[in-house]
Short mmCIF file of C-alpha atoms in Angstrom, two decimals:
data_model
loop_
_atom_site.label_atom_id
_atom_site.label_comp_id
_atom_site.label_asym_id
_atom_site.label_seq_id
_atom_site.Cartn_x
_atom_site.Cartn_y
_atom_site.Cartn_z
CA UNK A 1476 10.04 -24.14 10.39
CA UNK A 1477 8.23 -22.41 13.09
CA UNK A 1478 11.53 -21.23 14.81
CA UNK A 1479 12.22 -19.37 11.66
CA UNK A 1480 8.99 -17.92 10.94
CA UNK A 1481 8.68 -14.11 12.43
CA UNK A 1482 5.25 -13.20 12.44
CA UNK A 1483 5.69 -10.45 15.13
CA UNK A 1484 8.78 -8.37 14.67
CA UNK A 1485 10.89 -7.27 11.61
CA UNK A 1486 13.75 -8.70 9.44
CA UNK A 1487 15.89 -5.28 9.12
CA UNK A 1488 18.95 -6.88 10.65
CA UNK A 1489 19.18 -9.03 7.71
CA UNK A 1490 19.34 -5.94 5.47
CA UNK A 1491 22.43 -4.46 6.97
CA UNK A 1492 23.30 -2.75 3.61
CA UNK A 1493 19.90 -0.99 3.10
CA UNK A 1494 19.78 0.40 6.71
CA UNK A 1495 23.34 1.55 6.83
CA UNK A 1496 22.80 3.34 3.41
CA UNK A 1497 19.59 5.04 5.02
CA UNK A 1498 21.56 5.76 7.91
CA UNK A 1499 23.92 7.88 5.81
CA UNK A 1500 21.48 9.56 4.38
CA UNK A 1501 21.07 7.82 0.96
CA UNK A 1502 18.22 7.39 -1.14
CA UNK A 1503 17.22 3.69 -0.85
CA UNK A 1504 14.90 1.39 -2.68
CA UNK A 1505 12.22 -0.29 -0.66
CA UNK A 1506 13.13 -3.66 0.40
CA UNK A 1507 9.23 -4.80 0.34
CA UNK A 1508 6.29 -3.05 -1.50
CA UNK A 1509 2.72 -3.80 -0.34
CA UNK A 1510 0.36 -3.29 -2.87
CA UNK A 1511 -3.09 -4.25 -4.55
CA UNK A 1512 -3.95 -4.82 -7.88
CA UNK A 1513 -7.38 -3.12 -7.50
CA UNK A 1514 -9.43 -1.63 -4.69
CA UNK A 1515 -12.59 -3.86 -5.66
CA UNK A 1516 -13.58 -6.64 -3.26
CA UNK A 1517 -16.63 -8.91 -2.88
CA UNK A 1518 -16.61 -9.15 0.88
CA UNK A 1519 -17.51 -6.63 3.49
CA UNK A 1520 -15.50 -7.38 6.49
CA UNK A 1521 -16.75 -5.72 9.65
CA UNK A 1522 -13.10 -4.84 10.39
CA UNK A 1523 -12.07 -3.61 6.93
CA UNK A 1524 -9.81 -0.76 7.09
CA UNK A 1525 -10.34 -0.40 3.18
CA UNK A 1526 -13.24 1.71 3.72
CA UNK A 1527 -11.38 4.38 5.24
CA UNK A 1528 -8.80 4.49 2.33
CA UNK A 1529 -11.04 5.78 -0.69
CA UNK A 1530 -8.82 7.84 -3.34
CA UNK A 1531 -9.15 8.49 -6.76
CA UNK A 1532 -8.98 5.06 -8.64
CA UNK A 1533 -7.16 4.62 -11.96
CA UNK A 1534 -7.12 1.61 -14.20
CA UNK A 1535 -4.35 -0.89 -13.29
CA UNK A 1536 -3.92 -2.69 -16.52
CA UNK A 1537 -1.53 -5.32 -17.52
CA UNK A 1538 0.60 -3.02 -18.88
CA UNK A 1539 0.56 -0.78 -15.87
CA UNK A 1540 1.18 -3.70 -13.59
CA UNK A 1541 4.20 -5.14 -15.67
CA UNK A 1542 5.95 -1.73 -16.00
CA UNK A 1543 5.73 -1.45 -12.20
CA UNK A 1544 7.39 -5.07 -11.74
CA UNK A 1545 10.21 -4.11 -14.02
CA UNK A 1546 10.82 -0.90 -12.26
CA UNK A 1547 10.84 -2.51 -8.91
CA UNK A 1548 13.38 -5.24 -10.06
CA UNK A 1549 15.55 -2.60 -11.75
CA UNK A 1550 15.76 -0.10 -8.88
CA UNK A 1551 16.49 -2.86 -6.31
CA UNK A 1552 13.30 -3.86 -4.53
CA UNK A 1553 13.18 -7.37 -3.07
CA UNK A 1554 9.81 -8.34 -2.48
CA UNK A 1555 6.13 -7.60 -3.68
CA UNK A 1556 3.30 -8.60 -1.61
CA UNK A 1557 -0.21 -8.22 -3.23
CA UNK A 1558 -2.20 -7.40 -0.24
CA UNK A 1559 -2.92 -3.64 0.61
CA UNK A 1560 -6.38 -2.14 0.53
CA UNK A 1561 -8.18 -4.33 -2.26
CA UNK A 1562 -8.90 -7.86 -3.23
CA UNK A 1563 -6.17 -8.76 -5.89
CA UNK A 1564 -7.90 -12.13 -6.94
CA UNK A 1565 -10.63 -9.42 -8.42
CA UNK A 1566 -7.82 -8.40 -11.05
CA UNK A 1567 -7.93 -10.35 -14.34
CA UNK A 1568 -4.05 -9.66 -14.12
CA UNK A 1569 -3.24 -11.46 -10.87
CA UNK A 1570 -1.78 -14.43 -11.93
CA UNK A 1571 0.39 -13.17 -14.84
CA UNK A 1572 1.67 -10.51 -12.41
CA UNK A 1573 2.56 -13.27 -9.78
CA UNK A 1574 4.46 -15.11 -12.56
CA UNK A 1575 6.14 -11.98 -13.94
CA UNK A 1576 7.17 -10.59 -10.73
CA UNK A 1577 9.00 -14.17 -9.97
CA UNK A 1578 10.73 -14.02 -13.28
CA UNK A 1579 12.03 -10.61 -12.67
CA UNK A 1580 13.66 -12.05 -9.56
CA UNK A 1581 11.24 -10.74 -7.00
CA UNK A 1582 9.93 -12.59 -4.14
CA UNK A 1583 6.27 -12.75 -4.45
CA UNK A 1584 3.58 -13.01 -1.87
CA UNK A 1585 -0.27 -12.90 -1.90
CA UNK A 1586 -3.00 -12.40 0.85
CA UNK A 1587 -6.51 -13.08 -0.06
CA UNK A 1588 -9.84 -13.75 1.29
CA UNK A 1589 -9.54 -16.93 -1.15
CA UNK A 1590 -13.01 -16.94 -2.54
CA UNK A 1591 -12.20 -15.97 -6.13
CA UNK A 1592 -8.83 -17.57 -6.33
CA UNK A 1593 -8.95 -19.95 -9.04
CA UNK A 1594 -8.21 -23.57 -7.89
CA UNK A 1595 -6.85 -24.54 -11.67
CA UNK A 1596 -4.19 -21.99 -11.42
CA UNK A 1597 -2.89 -22.99 -8.05
CA UNK A 1598 -0.38 -25.46 -9.69
CA UNK A 1599 0.98 -22.75 -11.58
CA UNK A 1600 1.22 -19.74 -9.14
CA UNK A 1601 2.23 -21.77 -5.95
CA UNK A 1602 5.75 -22.40 -7.08
CA UNK A 1603 6.17 -18.81 -7.55
CA UNK A 1604 4.84 -17.47 -4.27
CA UNK A 1605 6.97 -17.26 -1.20
CA UNK A 1606 3.87 -17.45 0.57
CA UNK A 1607 0.11 -17.38 0.31
CA UNK A 1608 -2.06 -16.14 3.24
CA UNK A 1609 -5.91 -16.63 3.53
CA UNK A 1610 -7.72 -14.00 5.55
CA UNK A 1611 -10.16 -15.86 7.58
CA UNK A 1612 -11.43 -14.78 10.81
CA UNK A 1613 -14.10 -17.40 11.61
CA UNK A 1614 -14.28 -21.43 11.41
CA UNK A 1615 -17.81 -21.67 11.74
CA UNK A 1616 -19.84 -20.86 8.63
CA UNK A 1617 -22.33 -18.71 9.83
CA UNK A 1618 -20.12 -16.56 11.93
CA UNK A 1619 -17.81 -16.33 8.67
CA UNK A 1620 -20.50 -15.09 6.79
CA UNK A 1621 -21.60 -12.56 9.29
CA UNK A 1622 -17.91 -11.38 9.99
CA UNK A 1623 -16.87 -11.15 6.65
CA UNK A 1624 -20.19 -9.95 5.04
CA UNK A 1625 -20.74 -12.75 2.50
CA UNK A 1626 -22.87 -15.85 1.87
CA UNK A 1627 -22.08 -18.74 4.08
CA UNK A 1628 -21.04 -20.74 0.68
CA UNK A 1629 -18.12 -18.59 0.54
CA UNK A 1630 -16.70 -20.30 3.44
CA UNK A 1631 -17.13 -23.79 2.11
CA UNK A 1632 -15.42 -22.89 -1.14
CA UNK A 1633 -12.28 -20.98 0.63
CA UNK A 1634 -12.00 -23.93 2.96
CA UNK A 1635 -11.76 -26.32 -0.19
CA UNK A 1636 -9.23 -24.07 -1.85
CA UNK A 1637 -7.04 -24.02 0.95
CA UNK A 1638 -6.90 -27.74 1.31
CA UNK A 1639 -6.21 -27.99 -2.52
CA UNK A 1640 -3.37 -25.64 -2.03
CA UNK A 1641 -1.72 -27.65 0.85
CA UNK A 1642 -2.22 -31.00 -1.20
CA UNK A 1643 -0.41 -29.46 -4.29
CA UNK A 1644 2.29 -28.08 -1.84
CA UNK A 1645 2.90 -31.48 -0.24
CA UNK A 1646 2.85 -33.68 -3.49
CA UNK A 1647 5.30 -31.38 -5.33
CA UNK A 1648 6.93 -30.41 -2.37
CA UNK A 1649 6.79 -27.17 -2.81
CA UNK A 1650 8.67 -24.21 -0.61
CA UNK A 1651 5.60 -22.07 -0.49
CA UNK A 1652 4.54 -21.28 3.03
CA UNK A 1653 0.71 -21.58 3.48
CA UNK A 1654 -0.90 -19.57 6.09
CA UNK A 1655 -4.22 -18.24 7.95
CA UNK A 1656 -4.60 -14.88 9.30
CA UNK A 1657 -7.42 -14.02 11.82
CA UNK A 1658 -8.08 -10.24 12.49
CA UNK A 1659 -9.08 -10.39 16.13
CA UNK A 1660 -11.77 -8.42 17.63
CA UNK A 1661 -12.95 -8.86 21.18
CA UNK A 1662 -16.25 -10.12 20.00
CA UNK A 1663 -14.56 -12.75 17.85
CA UNK A 1664 -13.33 -14.92 20.79
CA UNK A 1665 -15.59 -17.68 20.28
CA UNK A 1666 -13.80 -18.47 17.01
CA UNK A 1667 -9.96 -18.33 18.12
CA UNK A 1668 -9.67 -22.01 19.30
CA UNK A 1669 -12.18 -23.19 16.13
CA UNK A 1670 -9.42 -21.51 13.79
CA UNK A 1671 -6.72 -22.84 15.48
CA UNK A 1672 -8.04 -26.39 15.32
CA UNK A 1673 -9.25 -25.56 11.50
CA UNK A 1674 -5.87 -24.67 10.45
CA UNK A 1675 -4.35 -27.56 12.05
CA UNK A 1676 -6.69 -29.87 10.24
CA UNK A 1677 -6.37 -28.30 7.14
CA UNK A 1678 -2.51 -28.92 7.40
CA UNK A 1679 -1.33 -25.29 6.66
CA UNK A 1680 1.99 -24.02 7.94
CA UNK A 1681 0.72 -21.32 10.57
CA UNK A 1682 -2.38 -19.45 11.88
CA UNK A 1683 -1.38 -15.63 12.91
CA UNK A 1684 -3.76 -13.95 15.30
CA UNK A 1685 -3.66 -10.33 14.62
CA UNK A 1686 -4.80 -7.18 16.13
CA UNK A 1687 -7.28 -4.66 14.22
CA UNK A 1688 -5.83 -1.47 13.32
CA UNK A 1689 -8.03 1.75 13.53
CA UNK A 1690 -7.57 5.30 12.15
CA UNK A 1691 -6.83 8.42 14.13
CA UNK A 1692 -10.37 8.85 14.81
CA UNK A 1693 -11.32 5.64 15.93
CA UNK A 1694 -13.74 5.32 13.10
CA UNK A 1695 -13.82 1.30 13.42
CA UNK A 1696 -14.59 1.63 17.21
CA UNK A 1697 -11.74 -0.92 18.14
CA UNK A 1698 -11.57 -0.99 21.91
CA UNK A 1699 -7.83 -2.05 22.50
CA UNK A 1700 -8.36 -2.18 26.30
CA UNK A 1701 -10.54 -5.50 25.87
CA UNK A 1702 -7.88 -7.28 24.10
CA UNK A 1703 -6.21 -7.88 27.71
CA UNK A 1704 -9.37 -10.09 28.43
CA UNK A 1705 -8.51 -12.42 25.58
CA UNK A 1706 -5.14 -13.39 26.58
CA UNK A 1707 -5.99 -16.78 28.00
CA UNK A 1708 -7.96 -17.88 25.26
CA UNK A 1709 -5.03 -17.04 22.64
CA UNK A 1710 -2.56 -18.51 24.56
CA UNK A 1711 -4.76 -21.40 24.69
CA UNK A 1712 -4.81 -21.33 20.91
CA UNK A 1713 -0.99 -21.05 20.58
CA UNK A 1714 -0.73 -24.71 22.29
CA UNK A 1715 -1.89 -25.87 19.08
CA UNK A 1716 1.66 -25.21 17.80
CA UNK A 1717 3.82 -28.39 16.99
CA UNK A 1718 6.94 -29.08 14.64
CA UNK A 1719 4.82 -28.66 11.49
CA UNK A 1720 2.12 -26.10 12.44
CA UNK A 1721 2.49 -22.66 14.24
CA UNK A 1722 -0.07 -20.48 15.81
CA UNK A 1723 1.02 -17.22 16.93
CA UNK A 1724 -0.46 -13.96 18.14
CA UNK A 1725 1.03 -10.68 17.42
CA UNK A 1726 1.46 -9.97 20.97
CA UNK A 1727 3.29 -6.77 20.79
CA UNK A 1728 0.57 -5.12 18.89
CA UNK A 1729 -2.53 -6.75 20.66
CA UNK A 1730 -1.21 -5.65 24.00
CA UNK A 1731 -0.15 -2.16 23.09
CA UNK A 1732 -3.21 -0.44 23.68
CA UNK A 1733 -3.06 0.87 20.24
CA UNK A 1734 -0.35 3.31 21.08
CA UNK A 1735 3.13 4.06 19.88
CA UNK A 1736 6.51 4.69 21.48
CA UNK A 1737 7.74 6.85 18.61
CA UNK A 1738 6.70 9.99 16.91
CA UNK A 1739 8.63 10.05 13.68
CA UNK A 1740 7.66 7.55 10.76
CA UNK A 1741 11.00 6.23 9.15
CA UNK A 1742 9.65 2.85 7.77
CA UNK A 1743 8.13 3.69 4.48
CA UNK A 1744 11.79 3.99 2.57
CA UNK A 1745 11.92 0.12 3.36
CA UNK A 1746 8.41 -0.97 3.25
CA UNK A 1747 6.24 1.18 0.88
CA UNK A 1748 2.58 1.04 0.21
CA UNK A 1749 0.43 1.29 -2.82
CA UNK A 1750 -3.37 1.29 -3.23
CA UNK A 1751 -4.99 -0.65 -5.68
CA UNK A 1752 -6.00 2.52 -7.35
CA UNK A 1753 -2.34 2.81 -8.24
CA UNK A 1754 -1.81 5.39 -5.80
CA UNK A 1755 1.76 5.58 -4.29
CA UNK A 1756 1.73 6.73 -0.67
CA UNK A 1757 4.05 6.21 2.55
CA UNK A 1758 1.55 3.88 3.92
CA UNK A 1759 -1.93 2.50 3.81
CA UNK A 1760 -3.33 4.94 6.63
CA UNK A 1761 -2.38 7.79 4.28
CA UNK A 1762 -4.36 6.71 1.18
CA UNK A 1763 -7.44 8.40 1.53
CA UNK A 1764 -8.15 11.54 -0.49
CA UNK A 1765 -8.01 13.84 2.51
CA UNK A 1766 -4.42 13.27 3.02
CA UNK A 1767 -3.35 14.30 -0.47
CA UNK A 1768 -0.58 16.47 0.72
CA UNK A 1769 1.11 13.05 1.45
CA UNK A 1770 0.17 11.60 -1.95
CA UNK A 1771 3.40 10.91 -4.43
CA UNK A 1772 1.82 10.03 -7.52
CA UNK A 1773 -0.12 7.17 -9.34
CA UNK A 1774 1.81 4.28 -11.12
CA UNK A 1775 -0.94 4.49 -14.00
CA UNK A 1776 0.31 7.83 -14.88
CA UNK A 1777 3.95 7.92 -14.07
CA UNK A 1778 6.35 4.95 -13.91
CA UNK A 1779 7.17 3.90 -10.32
CA UNK A 1780 10.95 4.52 -11.50
CA UNK A 1781 10.13 8.09 -12.07
CA UNK A 1782 8.34 8.61 -8.97
CA UNK A 1783 10.99 7.15 -6.84
CA UNK A 1784 13.58 9.17 -8.47
CA UNK A 1785 11.53 12.23 -8.30
CA UNK A 1786 11.82 15.03 -5.67
CA UNK A 1787 8.09 14.62 -4.67
CA UNK A 1788 8.77 11.04 -3.35
CA UNK A 1789 11.54 12.07 -1.00
CA UNK A 1790 9.79 15.28 0.17
CA UNK A 1791 6.89 13.14 1.47
CA UNK A 1792 9.52 10.75 2.75
CA UNK A 1793 11.48 13.76 4.62
CA UNK A 1794 8.07 15.30 5.91
CA UNK A 1795 6.93 12.09 7.86
CA UNK A 1796 10.03 11.55 9.16
CA UNK A 1797 10.33 15.30 10.58
CA UNK A 1798 8.98 17.24 13.45
CA UNK A 1799 6.03 18.37 11.10
CA UNK A 1800 4.87 14.91 11.60
CA UNK A 1801 3.84 13.19 14.90
CA UNK A 1802 2.95 9.43 14.04
CA UNK A 1803 1.38 9.30 17.65
CA UNK A 1804 -1.44 11.56 16.90
CA UNK A 1805 -1.65 12.32 12.82
CA UNK A 1806 -2.06 8.62 11.71
CA UNK A 1807 -3.97 5.31 12.84
CA UNK A 1808 -2.82 2.66 15.14
CA UNK A 1809 -0.47 -0.32 14.54
CA UNK A 1810 0.47 0.18 10.84
CA UNK A 1811 2.38 -2.28 8.64
CA UNK A 1812 5.36 -0.23 9.30
CA UNK A 1813 5.02 -0.60 13.10
CA UNK A 1814 7.67 -2.85 14.03
CA UNK A 1815 10.19 -1.56 11.53
CA UNK A 1816 9.45 2.15 13.02
CA UNK A 1817 9.92 0.88 16.39
CA UNK A 1818 13.30 -0.72 15.54
CA UNK A 1819 14.57 2.42 13.32
CA UNK A 1820 13.42 4.87 16.24
CA UNK A 1821 15.67 3.09 18.69
CA UNK A 1822 18.46 2.88 16.15
CA UNK A 1823 18.47 6.41 15.57
CA UNK A 1824 18.42 7.32 19.26
CA UNK A 1825 21.04 5.08 20.01
CA UNK A 1826 19.20 2.54 22.19
CA UNK A 1827 19.58 -0.36 19.57
CA UNK A 1828 22.28 -1.43 17.19
CA UNK A 1829 22.32 -3.57 14.21
CA UNK A 1830 23.36 -6.96 14.71
CA UNK A 1831 26.97 -8.01 13.37
CA UNK A 1832 25.77 -11.72 13.07
CA UNK A 1833 21.87 -11.85 13.19
CA UNK A 1834 21.90 -15.59 13.02
CA UNK A 1835 20.19 -17.92 10.77
CA UNK A 1836 18.17 -16.55 8.03
CA UNK A 1837 14.54 -16.33 8.66
CA UNK A 1838 11.86 -17.32 6.39
CA UNK A 1839 10.42 -14.62 4.12
CA UNK A 1840 13.59 -12.53 4.71
CA UNK A 1841 12.65 -10.16 2.24
CA UNK A 1842 9.13 -9.32 3.50
CA UNK A 1843 10.74 -7.20 6.26
#
């Protein structure tokens, strides 16, 4: 399992058809859509980028969500991850949406803090998910409460839910991958090893340790230079890995200094993001209302298929991939599309080629 789980990279080599169509200038459907079903969240995490993404919220009803999932399947989207700028477990339609998407032939995934995840629905949704990832940045209850902005009791409930998910997976022999994600800030160094140990004790498949993104104005105050001081402790955490459990840091981002080596944004046609408000925009870093010039529409007002087929969608895609947009200065650091952008930039400039035989199919291949 660990050898096939790509947590610091991309999977575009296994989507040669879509990449070649894009190179020919064709209008392609996203491979992956990362979205939320609401902007609501009961936590107030210290590092939350969601506070920088405020925009006009529409009602994400069951009908709106189901129409979107139908559209996605019909135009050729391959995977949907319920992550983005809200806690999707706050939506009463989450469980039905997971099952609907899977019935439509889409790979489905969920990222959640886990507190509102209903234990009695795990048996139902785990077989329909490609992966379930719990966002957890501390293994100590008091530290967890401080970092995530919630009562200590939340930690105990979440750990219990993770344990139940592991038990159900093992008892039923399910393929779903169960993981933990730590958003690392320098002041969380004391929790790196305890989290690596907790993940192993709980029996999850992986712990991924990632950077914290910030906007172009450094509103969250992330000091990327201090990440280098954490190298030894994070490498120590990775030694907890074995044949059943992987601890992996996103080194390419953690040690990047928050910088990009590309100026054009080519990733969104392949991996698009929606806000929990229903807003369709190229990426989460452009959700905020002050970036309206990059907003495409809202799936509560207009079907996703209509938006995707419309000229506005492609005007925005064209703009962010042109000389009118500089990804190094006009948007935040180390976005969701970062690794895809790096590859496509090198591909466009002839410094990279698509592999004819990329090798064994990686896990979660449609989540690029």
